[in-house]
PDB file of C-alpha atoms and ligand atoms in Angstrom:
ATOM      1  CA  UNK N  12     105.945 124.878  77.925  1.00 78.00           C
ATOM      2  CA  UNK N  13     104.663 128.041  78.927  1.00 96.00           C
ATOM      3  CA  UNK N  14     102.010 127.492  81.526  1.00 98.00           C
ATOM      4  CA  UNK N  15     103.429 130.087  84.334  1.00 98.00           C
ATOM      5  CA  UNK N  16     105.235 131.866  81.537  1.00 98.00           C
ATOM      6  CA  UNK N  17     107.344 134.845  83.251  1.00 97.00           C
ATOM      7  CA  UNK N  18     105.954 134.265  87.135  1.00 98.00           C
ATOM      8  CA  UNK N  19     108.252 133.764  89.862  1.00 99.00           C
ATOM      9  CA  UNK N  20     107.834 131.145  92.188  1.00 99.00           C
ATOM     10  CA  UNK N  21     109.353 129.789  95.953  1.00 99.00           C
ATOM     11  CA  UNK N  22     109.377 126.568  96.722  1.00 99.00           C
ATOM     12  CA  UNK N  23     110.406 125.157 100.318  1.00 99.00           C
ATOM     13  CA  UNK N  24     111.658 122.117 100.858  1.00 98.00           C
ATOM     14  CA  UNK N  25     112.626 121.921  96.937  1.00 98.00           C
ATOM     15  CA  UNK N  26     116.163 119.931  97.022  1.00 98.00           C
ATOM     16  CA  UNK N  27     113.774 116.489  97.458  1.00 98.00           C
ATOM     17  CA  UNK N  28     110.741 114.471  96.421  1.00 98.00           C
ATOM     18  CA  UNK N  29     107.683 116.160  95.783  1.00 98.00           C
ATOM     19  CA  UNK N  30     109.242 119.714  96.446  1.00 98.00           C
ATOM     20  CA  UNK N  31     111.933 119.062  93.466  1.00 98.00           C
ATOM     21  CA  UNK N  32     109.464 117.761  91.103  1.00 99.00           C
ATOM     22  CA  UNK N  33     107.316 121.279  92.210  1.00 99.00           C
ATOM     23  CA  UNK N  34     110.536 123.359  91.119  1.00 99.00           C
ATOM     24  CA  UNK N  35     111.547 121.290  88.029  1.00 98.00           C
ATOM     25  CA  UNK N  36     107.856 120.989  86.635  1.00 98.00           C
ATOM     26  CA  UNK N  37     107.156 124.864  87.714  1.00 98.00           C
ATOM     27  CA  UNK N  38     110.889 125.986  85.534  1.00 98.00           C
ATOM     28  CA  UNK N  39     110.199 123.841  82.405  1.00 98.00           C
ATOM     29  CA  UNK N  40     106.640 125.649  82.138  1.00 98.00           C
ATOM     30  CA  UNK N  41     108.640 129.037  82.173  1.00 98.00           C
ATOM     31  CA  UNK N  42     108.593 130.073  85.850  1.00 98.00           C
ATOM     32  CA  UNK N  43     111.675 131.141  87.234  1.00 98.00           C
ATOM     33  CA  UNK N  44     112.276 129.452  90.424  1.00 99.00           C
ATOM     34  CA  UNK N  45     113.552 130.451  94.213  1.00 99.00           C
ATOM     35  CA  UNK N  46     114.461 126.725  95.172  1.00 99.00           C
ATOM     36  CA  UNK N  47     114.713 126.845  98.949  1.00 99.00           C
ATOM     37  CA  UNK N  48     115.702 123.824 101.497  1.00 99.00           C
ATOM     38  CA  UNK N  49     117.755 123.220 104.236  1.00 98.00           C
ATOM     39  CA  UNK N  50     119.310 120.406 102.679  1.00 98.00           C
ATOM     40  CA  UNK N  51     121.805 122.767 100.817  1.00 98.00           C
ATOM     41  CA  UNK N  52     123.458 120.199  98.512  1.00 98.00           C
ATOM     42  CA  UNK N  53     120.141 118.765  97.505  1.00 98.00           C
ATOM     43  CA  UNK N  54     118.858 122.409  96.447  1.00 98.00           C
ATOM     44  CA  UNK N  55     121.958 123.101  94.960  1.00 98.00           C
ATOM     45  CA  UNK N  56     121.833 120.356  92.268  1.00 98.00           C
ATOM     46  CA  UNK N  57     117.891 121.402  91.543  1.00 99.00           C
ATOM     47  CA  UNK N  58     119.134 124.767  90.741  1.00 99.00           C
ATOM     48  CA  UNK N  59     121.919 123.124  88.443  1.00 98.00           C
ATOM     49  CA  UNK N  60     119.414 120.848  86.897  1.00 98.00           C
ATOM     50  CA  UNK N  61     116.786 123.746  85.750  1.00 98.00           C
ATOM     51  CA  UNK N  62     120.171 125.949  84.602  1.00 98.00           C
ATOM     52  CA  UNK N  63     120.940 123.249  82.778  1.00 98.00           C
ATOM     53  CA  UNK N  64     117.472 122.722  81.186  1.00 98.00           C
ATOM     54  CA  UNK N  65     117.987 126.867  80.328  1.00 98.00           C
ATOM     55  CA  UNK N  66     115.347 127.522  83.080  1.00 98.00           C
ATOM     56  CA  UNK N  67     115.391 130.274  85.773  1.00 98.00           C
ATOM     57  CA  UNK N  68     116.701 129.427  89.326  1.00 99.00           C
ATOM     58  CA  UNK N  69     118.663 130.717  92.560  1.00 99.00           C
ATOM     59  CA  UNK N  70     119.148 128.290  95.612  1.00 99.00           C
ATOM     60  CA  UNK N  71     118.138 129.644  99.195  1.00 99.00           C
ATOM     61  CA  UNK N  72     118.764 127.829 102.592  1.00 98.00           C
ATOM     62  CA  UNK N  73     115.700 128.098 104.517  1.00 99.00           C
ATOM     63  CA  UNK N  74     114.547 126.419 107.754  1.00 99.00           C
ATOM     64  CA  UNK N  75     110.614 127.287 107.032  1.00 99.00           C
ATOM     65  CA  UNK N  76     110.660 127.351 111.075  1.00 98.00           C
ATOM     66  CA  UNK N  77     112.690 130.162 111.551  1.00 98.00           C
ATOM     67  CA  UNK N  78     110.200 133.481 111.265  1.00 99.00           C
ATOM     68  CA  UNK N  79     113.677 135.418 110.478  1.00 98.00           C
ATOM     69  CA  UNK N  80     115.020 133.342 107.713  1.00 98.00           C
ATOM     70  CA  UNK N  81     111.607 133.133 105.745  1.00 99.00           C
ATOM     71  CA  UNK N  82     111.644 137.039 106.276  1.00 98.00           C
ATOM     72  CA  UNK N  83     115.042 137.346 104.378  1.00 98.00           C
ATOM     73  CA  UNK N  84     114.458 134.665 101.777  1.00 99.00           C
ATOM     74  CA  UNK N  85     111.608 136.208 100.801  1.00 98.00           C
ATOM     75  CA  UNK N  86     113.214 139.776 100.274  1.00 98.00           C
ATOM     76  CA  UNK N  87     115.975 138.374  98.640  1.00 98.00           C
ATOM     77  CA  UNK N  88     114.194 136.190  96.159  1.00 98.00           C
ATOM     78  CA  UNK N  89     111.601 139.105  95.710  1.00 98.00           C
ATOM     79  CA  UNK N  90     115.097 141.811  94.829  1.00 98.00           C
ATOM     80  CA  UNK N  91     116.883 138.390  92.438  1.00 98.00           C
ATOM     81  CA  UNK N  92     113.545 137.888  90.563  1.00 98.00           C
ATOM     82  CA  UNK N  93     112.145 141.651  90.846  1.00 98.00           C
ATOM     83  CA  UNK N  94     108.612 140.366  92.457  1.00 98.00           C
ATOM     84  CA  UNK N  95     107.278 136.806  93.829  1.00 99.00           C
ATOM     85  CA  UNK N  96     103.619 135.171  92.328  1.00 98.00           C
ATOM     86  CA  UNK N  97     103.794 131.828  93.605  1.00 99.00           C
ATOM     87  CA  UNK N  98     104.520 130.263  96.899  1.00 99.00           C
ATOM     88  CA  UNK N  99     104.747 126.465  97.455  1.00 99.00           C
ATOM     89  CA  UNK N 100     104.193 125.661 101.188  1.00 99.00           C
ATOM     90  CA  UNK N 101     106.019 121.929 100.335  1.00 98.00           C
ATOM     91  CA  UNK N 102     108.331 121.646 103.129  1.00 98.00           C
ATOM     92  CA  UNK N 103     107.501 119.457 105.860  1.00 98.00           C
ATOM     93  CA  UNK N 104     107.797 116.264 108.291  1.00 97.00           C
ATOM     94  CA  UNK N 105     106.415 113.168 109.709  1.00 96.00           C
ATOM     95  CA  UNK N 106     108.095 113.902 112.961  1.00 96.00           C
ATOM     96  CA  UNK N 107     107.495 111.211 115.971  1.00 93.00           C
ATOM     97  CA  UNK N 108     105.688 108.087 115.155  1.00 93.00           C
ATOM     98  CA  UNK N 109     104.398 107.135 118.706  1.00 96.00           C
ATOM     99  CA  UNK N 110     101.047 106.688 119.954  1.00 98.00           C
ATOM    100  CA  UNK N 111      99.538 109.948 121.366  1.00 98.00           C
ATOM    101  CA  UNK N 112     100.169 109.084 125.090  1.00 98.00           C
ATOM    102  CA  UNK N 113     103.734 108.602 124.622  1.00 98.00           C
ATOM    103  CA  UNK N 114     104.664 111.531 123.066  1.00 98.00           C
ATOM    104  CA  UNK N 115     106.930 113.987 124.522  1.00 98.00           C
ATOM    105  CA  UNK N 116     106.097 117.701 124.352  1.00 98.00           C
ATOM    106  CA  UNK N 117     109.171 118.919 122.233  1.00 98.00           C
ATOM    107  CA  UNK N 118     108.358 116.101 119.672  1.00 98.00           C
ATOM    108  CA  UNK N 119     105.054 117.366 118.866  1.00 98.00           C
ATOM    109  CA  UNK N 120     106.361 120.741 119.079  1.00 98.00           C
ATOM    110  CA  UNK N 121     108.980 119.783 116.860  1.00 98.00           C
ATOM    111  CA  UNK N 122     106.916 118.964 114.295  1.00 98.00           C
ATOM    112  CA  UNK N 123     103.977 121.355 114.833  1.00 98.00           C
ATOM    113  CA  UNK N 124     106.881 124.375 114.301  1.00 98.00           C
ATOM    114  CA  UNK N 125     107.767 123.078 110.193  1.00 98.00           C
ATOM    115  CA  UNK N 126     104.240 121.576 109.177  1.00 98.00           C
ATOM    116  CA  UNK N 127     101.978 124.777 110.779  1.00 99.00           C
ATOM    117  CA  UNK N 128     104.104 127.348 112.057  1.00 99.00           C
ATOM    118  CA  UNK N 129     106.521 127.103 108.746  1.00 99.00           C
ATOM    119  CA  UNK N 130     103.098 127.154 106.353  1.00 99.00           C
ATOM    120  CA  UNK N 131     102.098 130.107 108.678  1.00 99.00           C
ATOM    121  CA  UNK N 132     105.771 131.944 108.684  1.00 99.00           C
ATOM    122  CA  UNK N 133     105.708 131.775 104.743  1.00 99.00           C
ATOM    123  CA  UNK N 134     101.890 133.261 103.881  1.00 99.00           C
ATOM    124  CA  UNK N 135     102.432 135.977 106.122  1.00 99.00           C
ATOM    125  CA  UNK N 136     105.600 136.928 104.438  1.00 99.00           C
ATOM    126  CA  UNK N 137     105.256 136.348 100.932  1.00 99.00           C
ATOM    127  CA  UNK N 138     101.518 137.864 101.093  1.00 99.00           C
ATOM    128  CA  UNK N 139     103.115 141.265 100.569  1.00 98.00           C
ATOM    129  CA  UNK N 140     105.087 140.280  98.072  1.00 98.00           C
ATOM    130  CA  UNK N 141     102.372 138.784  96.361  1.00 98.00           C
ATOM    131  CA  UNK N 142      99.850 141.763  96.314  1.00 98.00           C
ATOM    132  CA  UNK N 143     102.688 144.067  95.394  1.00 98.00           C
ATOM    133  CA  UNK N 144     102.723 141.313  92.102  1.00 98.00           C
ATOM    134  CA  UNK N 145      98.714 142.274  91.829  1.00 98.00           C
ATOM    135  CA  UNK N 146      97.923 138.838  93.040  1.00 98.00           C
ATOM    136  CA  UNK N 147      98.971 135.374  92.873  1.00 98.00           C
ATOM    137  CA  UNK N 148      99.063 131.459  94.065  1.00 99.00           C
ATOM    138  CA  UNK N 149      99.239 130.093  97.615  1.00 99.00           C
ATOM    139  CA  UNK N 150      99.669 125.750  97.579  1.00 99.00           C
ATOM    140  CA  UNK N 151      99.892 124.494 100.731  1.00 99.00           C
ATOM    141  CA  UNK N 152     100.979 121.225 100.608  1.00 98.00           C
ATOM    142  CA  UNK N 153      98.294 119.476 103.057  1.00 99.00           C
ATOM    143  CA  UNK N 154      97.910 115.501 102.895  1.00 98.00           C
ATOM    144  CA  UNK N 155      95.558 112.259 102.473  1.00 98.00           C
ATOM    145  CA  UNK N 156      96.087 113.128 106.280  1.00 98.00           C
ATOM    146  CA  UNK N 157      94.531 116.477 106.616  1.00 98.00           C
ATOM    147  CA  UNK N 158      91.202 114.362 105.285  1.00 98.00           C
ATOM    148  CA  UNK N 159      91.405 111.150 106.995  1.00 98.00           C
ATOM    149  CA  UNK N 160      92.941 110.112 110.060  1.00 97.00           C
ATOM    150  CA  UNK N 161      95.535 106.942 110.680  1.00 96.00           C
ATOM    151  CA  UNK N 162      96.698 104.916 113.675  1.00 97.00           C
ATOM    152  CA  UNK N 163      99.777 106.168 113.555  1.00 95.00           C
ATOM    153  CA  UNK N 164     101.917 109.866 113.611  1.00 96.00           C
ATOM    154  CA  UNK N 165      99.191 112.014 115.496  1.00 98.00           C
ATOM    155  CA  UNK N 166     101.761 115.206 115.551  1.00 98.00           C
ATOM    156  CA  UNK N 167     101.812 114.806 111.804  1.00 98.00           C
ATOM    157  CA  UNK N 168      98.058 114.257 111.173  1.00 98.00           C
ATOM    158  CA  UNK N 169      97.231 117.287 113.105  1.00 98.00           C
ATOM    159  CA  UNK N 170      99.217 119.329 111.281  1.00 98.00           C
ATOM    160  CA  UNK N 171      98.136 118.316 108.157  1.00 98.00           C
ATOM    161  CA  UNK N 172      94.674 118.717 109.299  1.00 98.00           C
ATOM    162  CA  UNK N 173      95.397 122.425 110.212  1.00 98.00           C
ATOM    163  CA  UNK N 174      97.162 123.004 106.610  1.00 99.00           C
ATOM    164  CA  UNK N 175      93.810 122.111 105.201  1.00 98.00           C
ATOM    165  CA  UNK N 176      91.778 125.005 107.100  1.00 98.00           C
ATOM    166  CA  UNK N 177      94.478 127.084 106.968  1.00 98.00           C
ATOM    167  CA  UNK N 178      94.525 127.295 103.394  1.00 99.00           C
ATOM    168  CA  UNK N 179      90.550 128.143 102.876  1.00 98.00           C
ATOM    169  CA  UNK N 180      90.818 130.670 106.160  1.00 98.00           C
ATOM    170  CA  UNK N 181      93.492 132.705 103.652  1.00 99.00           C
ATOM    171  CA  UNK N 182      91.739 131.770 100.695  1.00 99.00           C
ATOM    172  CA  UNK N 183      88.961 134.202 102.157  1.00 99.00           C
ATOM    173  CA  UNK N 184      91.012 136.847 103.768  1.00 98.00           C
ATOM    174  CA  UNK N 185      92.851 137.048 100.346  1.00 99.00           C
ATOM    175  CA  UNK N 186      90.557 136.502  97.554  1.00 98.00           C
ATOM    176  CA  UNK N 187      89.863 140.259  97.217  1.00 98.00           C
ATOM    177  CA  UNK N 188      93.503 140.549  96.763  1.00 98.00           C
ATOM    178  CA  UNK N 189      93.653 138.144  93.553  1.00 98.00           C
ATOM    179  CA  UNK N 190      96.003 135.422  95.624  1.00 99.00           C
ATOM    180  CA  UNK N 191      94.299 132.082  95.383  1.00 99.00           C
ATOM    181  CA  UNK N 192      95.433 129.261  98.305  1.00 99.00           C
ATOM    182  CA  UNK N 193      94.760 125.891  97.512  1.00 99.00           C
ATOM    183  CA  UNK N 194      95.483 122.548  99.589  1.00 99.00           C
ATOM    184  CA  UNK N 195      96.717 119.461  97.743  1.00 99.00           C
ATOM    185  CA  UNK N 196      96.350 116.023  99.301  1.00 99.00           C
ATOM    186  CA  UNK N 197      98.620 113.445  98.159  1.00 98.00           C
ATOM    187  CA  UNK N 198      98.452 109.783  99.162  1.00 98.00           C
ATOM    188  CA  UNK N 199     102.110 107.942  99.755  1.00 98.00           C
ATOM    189  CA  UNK N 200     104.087 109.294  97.152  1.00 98.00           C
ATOM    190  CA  UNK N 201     107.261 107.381  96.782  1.00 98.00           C
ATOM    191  CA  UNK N 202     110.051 110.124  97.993  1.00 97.00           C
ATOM    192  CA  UNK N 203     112.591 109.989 100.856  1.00 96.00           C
ATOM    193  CA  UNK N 204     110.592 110.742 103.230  1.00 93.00           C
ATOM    194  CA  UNK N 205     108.276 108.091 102.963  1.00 95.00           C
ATOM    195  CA  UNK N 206     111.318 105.644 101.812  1.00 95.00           C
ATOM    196  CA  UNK N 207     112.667 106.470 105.580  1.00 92.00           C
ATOM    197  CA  UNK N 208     109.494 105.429 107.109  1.00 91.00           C
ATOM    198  CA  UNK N 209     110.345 102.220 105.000  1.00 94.00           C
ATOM    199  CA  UNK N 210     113.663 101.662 106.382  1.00 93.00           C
ATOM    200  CA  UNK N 211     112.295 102.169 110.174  1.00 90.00           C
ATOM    201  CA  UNK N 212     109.367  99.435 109.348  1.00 91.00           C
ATOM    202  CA  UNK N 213     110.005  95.984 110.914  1.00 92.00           C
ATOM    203  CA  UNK N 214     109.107  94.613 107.759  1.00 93.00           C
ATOM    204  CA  UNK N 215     111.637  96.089 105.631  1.00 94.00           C
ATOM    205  CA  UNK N 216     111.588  98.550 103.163  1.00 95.00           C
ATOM    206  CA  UNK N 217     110.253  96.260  99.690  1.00 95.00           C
ATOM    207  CA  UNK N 218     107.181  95.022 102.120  1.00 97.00           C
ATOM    208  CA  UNK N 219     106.520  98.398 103.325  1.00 96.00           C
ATOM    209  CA  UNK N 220     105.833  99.507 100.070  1.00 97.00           C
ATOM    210  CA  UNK N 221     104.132  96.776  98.835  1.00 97.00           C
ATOM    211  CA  UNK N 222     101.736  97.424 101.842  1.00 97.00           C
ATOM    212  CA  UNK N 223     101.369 101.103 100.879  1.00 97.00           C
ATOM    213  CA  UNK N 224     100.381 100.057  97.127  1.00 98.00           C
ATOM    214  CA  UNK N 225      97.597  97.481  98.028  1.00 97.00           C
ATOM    215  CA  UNK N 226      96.139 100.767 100.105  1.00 96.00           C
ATOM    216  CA  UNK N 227      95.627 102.672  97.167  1.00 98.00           C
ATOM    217  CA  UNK N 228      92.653 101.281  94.860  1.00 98.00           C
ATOM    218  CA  UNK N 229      94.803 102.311  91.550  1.00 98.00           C
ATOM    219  CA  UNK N 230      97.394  99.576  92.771  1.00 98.00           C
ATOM    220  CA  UNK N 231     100.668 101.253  93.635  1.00 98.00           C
ATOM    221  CA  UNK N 232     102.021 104.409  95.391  1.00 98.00           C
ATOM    222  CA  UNK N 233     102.039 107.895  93.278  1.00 98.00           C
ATOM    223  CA  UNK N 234     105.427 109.576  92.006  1.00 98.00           C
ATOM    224  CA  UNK N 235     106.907 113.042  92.939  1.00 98.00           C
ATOM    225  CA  UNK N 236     105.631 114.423  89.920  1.00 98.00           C
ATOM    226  CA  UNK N 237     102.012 113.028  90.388  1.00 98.00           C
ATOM    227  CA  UNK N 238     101.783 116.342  92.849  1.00 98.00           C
ATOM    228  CA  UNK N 239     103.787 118.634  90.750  1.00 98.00           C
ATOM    229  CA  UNK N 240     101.788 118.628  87.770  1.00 98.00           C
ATOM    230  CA  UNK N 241      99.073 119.330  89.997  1.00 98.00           C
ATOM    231  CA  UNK N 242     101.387 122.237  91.840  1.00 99.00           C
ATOM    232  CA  UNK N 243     102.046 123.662  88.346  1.00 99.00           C
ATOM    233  CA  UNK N 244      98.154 123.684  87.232  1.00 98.00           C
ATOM    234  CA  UNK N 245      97.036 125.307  90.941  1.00 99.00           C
ATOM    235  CA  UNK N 246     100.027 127.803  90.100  1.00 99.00           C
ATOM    236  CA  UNK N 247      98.761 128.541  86.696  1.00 98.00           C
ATOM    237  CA  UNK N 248      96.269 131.122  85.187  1.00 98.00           C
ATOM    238  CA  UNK N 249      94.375 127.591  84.169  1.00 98.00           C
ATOM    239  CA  UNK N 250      93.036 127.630  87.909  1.00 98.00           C
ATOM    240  CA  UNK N 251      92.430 131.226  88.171  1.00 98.00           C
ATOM    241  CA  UNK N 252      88.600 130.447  89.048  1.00 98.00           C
ATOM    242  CA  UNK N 253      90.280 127.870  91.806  1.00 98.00           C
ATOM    243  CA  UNK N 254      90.644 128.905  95.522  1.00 99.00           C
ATOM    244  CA  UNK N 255      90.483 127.831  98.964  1.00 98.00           C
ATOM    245  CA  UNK N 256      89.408 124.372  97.441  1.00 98.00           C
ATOM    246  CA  UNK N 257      91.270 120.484  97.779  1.00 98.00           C
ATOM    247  CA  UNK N 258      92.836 118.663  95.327  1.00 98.00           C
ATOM    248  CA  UNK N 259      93.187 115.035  96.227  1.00 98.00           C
ATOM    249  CA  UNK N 260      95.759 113.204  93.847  1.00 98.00           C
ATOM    250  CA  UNK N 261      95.488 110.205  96.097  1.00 98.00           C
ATOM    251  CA  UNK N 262      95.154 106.883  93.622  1.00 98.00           C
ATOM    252  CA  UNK N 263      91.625 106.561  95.296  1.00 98.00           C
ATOM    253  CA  UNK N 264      92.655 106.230  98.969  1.00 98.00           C
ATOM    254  CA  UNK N 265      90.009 109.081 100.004  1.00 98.00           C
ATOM    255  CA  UNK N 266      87.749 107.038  97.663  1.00 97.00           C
ATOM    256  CA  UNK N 267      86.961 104.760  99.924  1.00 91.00           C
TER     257      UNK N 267
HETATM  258  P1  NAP B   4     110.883 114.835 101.656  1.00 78.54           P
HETATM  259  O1  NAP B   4     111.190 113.780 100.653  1.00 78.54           O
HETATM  260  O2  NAP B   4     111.345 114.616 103.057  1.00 78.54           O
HETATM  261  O3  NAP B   4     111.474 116.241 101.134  1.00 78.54           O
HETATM  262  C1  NAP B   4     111.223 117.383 101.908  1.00 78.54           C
HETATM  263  C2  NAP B   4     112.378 118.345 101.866  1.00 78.54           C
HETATM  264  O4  NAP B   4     112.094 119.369 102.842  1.00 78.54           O
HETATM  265  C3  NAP B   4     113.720 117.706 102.261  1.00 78.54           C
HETATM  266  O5  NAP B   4     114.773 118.189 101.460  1.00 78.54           O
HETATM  267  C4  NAP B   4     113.880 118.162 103.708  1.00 78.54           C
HETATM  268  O6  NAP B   4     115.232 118.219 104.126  1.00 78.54           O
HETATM  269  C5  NAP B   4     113.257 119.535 103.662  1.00 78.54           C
HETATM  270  N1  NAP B   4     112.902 120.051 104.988  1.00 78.54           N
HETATM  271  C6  NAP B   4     112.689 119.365 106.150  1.00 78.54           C
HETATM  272  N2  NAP B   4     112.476 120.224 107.162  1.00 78.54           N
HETATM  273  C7  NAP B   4     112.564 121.473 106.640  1.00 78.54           C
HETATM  274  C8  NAP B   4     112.467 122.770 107.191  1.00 78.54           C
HETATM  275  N3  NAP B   4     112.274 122.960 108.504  1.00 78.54           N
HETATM  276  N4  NAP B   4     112.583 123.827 106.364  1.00 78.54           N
HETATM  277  C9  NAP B   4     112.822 123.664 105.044  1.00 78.54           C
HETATM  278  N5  NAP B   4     112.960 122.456 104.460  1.00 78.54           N
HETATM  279  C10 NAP B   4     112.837 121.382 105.261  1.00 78.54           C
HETATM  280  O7  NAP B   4     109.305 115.096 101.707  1.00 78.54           O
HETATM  281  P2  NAP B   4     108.141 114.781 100.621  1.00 78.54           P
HETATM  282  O8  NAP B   4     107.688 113.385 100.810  1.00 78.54           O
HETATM  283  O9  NAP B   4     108.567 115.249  99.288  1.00 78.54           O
HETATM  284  O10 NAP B   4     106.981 115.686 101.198  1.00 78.54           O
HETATM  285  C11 NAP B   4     106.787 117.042 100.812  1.00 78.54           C
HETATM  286  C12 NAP B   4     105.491 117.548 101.403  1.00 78.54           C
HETATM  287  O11 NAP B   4     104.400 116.755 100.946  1.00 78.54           O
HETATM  288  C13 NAP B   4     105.455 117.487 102.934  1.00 78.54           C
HETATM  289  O12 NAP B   4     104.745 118.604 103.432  1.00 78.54           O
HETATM  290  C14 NAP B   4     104.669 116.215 103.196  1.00 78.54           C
HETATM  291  O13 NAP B   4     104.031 116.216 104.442  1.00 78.54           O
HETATM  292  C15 NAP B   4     103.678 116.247 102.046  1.00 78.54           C
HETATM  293  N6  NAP B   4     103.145 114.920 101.737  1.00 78.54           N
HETATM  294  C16 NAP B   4     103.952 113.924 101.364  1.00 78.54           C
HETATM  295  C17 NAP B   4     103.424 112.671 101.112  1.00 78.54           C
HETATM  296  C18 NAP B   4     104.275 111.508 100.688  1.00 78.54           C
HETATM  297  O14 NAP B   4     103.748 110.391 100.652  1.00 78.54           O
HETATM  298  N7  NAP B   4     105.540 111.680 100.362  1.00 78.54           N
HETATM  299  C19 NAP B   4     102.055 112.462 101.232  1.00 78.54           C
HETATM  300  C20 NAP B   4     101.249 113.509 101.630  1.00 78.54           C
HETATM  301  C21 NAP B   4     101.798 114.752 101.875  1.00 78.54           C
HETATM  302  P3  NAP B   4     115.848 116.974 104.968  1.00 78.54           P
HETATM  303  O15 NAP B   4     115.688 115.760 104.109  1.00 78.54           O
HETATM  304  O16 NAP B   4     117.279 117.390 105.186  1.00 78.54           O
HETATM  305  O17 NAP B   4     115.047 116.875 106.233  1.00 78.54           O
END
């Protein structure tokens, strides 16, 4: 119950999937909980849930890809909760799915902008915040993809690749600070995300995932909260000898 016990965390992209399970998981072990998205109704209802489980929570719209708006979340979820510990860098997307000749510049920059610059925009501002707190926990949500590559999404690959090095390059540069940064990897987690690339598979959605099972060796797809338990032990004192390092939750995949 008590496993980040009176820190304050902010989670992007937390109204859905792996980012809700990150907010829910993080509240019931006594965080209290800046749930940011820019899916307002979805963030919303996570706030509601976590109120209604008597946890801590206040509801931010953020696009991680505006430098401006993750300036003022950050202050104002820094003066609601009086300091910030924990950042989540969840938020992201699996932008074009074309092969790499064929895409057009302002796809890949599309997606480039959430998945790096957003990761990159939300360090550099909560890393204030999170000294002034006399350290804290970075988890950058990375990917099976920032370890392996796949015929398919390059935009998406890349960026996951970059979240990976990213995460030890501010592991160093923060370390003396007391702010661990961690990657996590996940294989296909069953959220909407993934469920979208589903509905845009010739296939159909039910084969899809049947596919995506058989390619992990444990038999099926992971669950949102797969990652989140793993968000809440990164986040916790329990991993305080933990940093700049990769945690795979992956059903084998990596294995391999
Ligand atoms: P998801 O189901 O799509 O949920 C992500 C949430 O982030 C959505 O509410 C989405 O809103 C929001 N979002 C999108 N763009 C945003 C932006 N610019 N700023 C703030 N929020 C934004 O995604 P997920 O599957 O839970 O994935 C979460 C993270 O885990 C991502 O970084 C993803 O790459 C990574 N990951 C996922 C898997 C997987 O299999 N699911 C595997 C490996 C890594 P909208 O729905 O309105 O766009």
């Amino acid at each position: 119950m008590d496993r980040v016990k009176d820190k304050v965390a902010l989670v992007t992209g937390g109204g859905k999937g792996i980012g809700k399970s990150a907010c829910l998981l993080l509240a019931r072990e006594g965080a209290a909980v800046a749930v940011t998205d820019i899916d307002e109704e979805a963030g919303r209802e996570v706030v509601e849930e976590i109120r209604r489980e008597g946890g801590k929570a206040e509801f931010y719209r953020l696009d991680v890809s505006s430098e401006e708006e993750v300036k003022e979340v950050m202050a104002a979820a820094a003066d609601k909760f009086g300091k910030i510990d924990i950042l989540v860098n969840n938020a992201g997307i699996a932008g074009v799915n074309k092969p790499t000749d064929q895409i057009p510049a302002e796809e890949w920059d599309k997606v480039i902008k959430v998945n790096i610059n957003g990761v990159f925009f939300c360090t550099k501002h909560a890393v204030p915040y999170l000294k002034k707190a006399g350290g804290g926990s970075i988890i950058n949500l990375s990917s099976i993809y920032g370890l392996v590559g796949a015929p398919d999404l390059p935009a998406y690959h890349a960026s996951k690749g970059a979240v990976r090095l990213m995460s030890k390059t501010d592991a160093l540069l923060y370390a003396g600070d007391n702010i661990r940064v961690n990657s996590i990897h996940p294989g296909y987690i069953w959220t909407p995300l993934v469920e979208e690339l589903g509905e845009q598979s010739p296939d159909g959605k039910e084969a899809f995932r049947r596919a995506l099972d058989a390619k992990h060796p444990i038999g099926h797809v992971g669950e949102p909260d797969d990652i989140g338990y793993g968000v809440v032990y990164l986040a916790s004192d329990e991993a305080a000898f933990i940093t700049g390092s990769e945690l795979v939750i992956d059903g084998g995949y990596t294995a391999r």
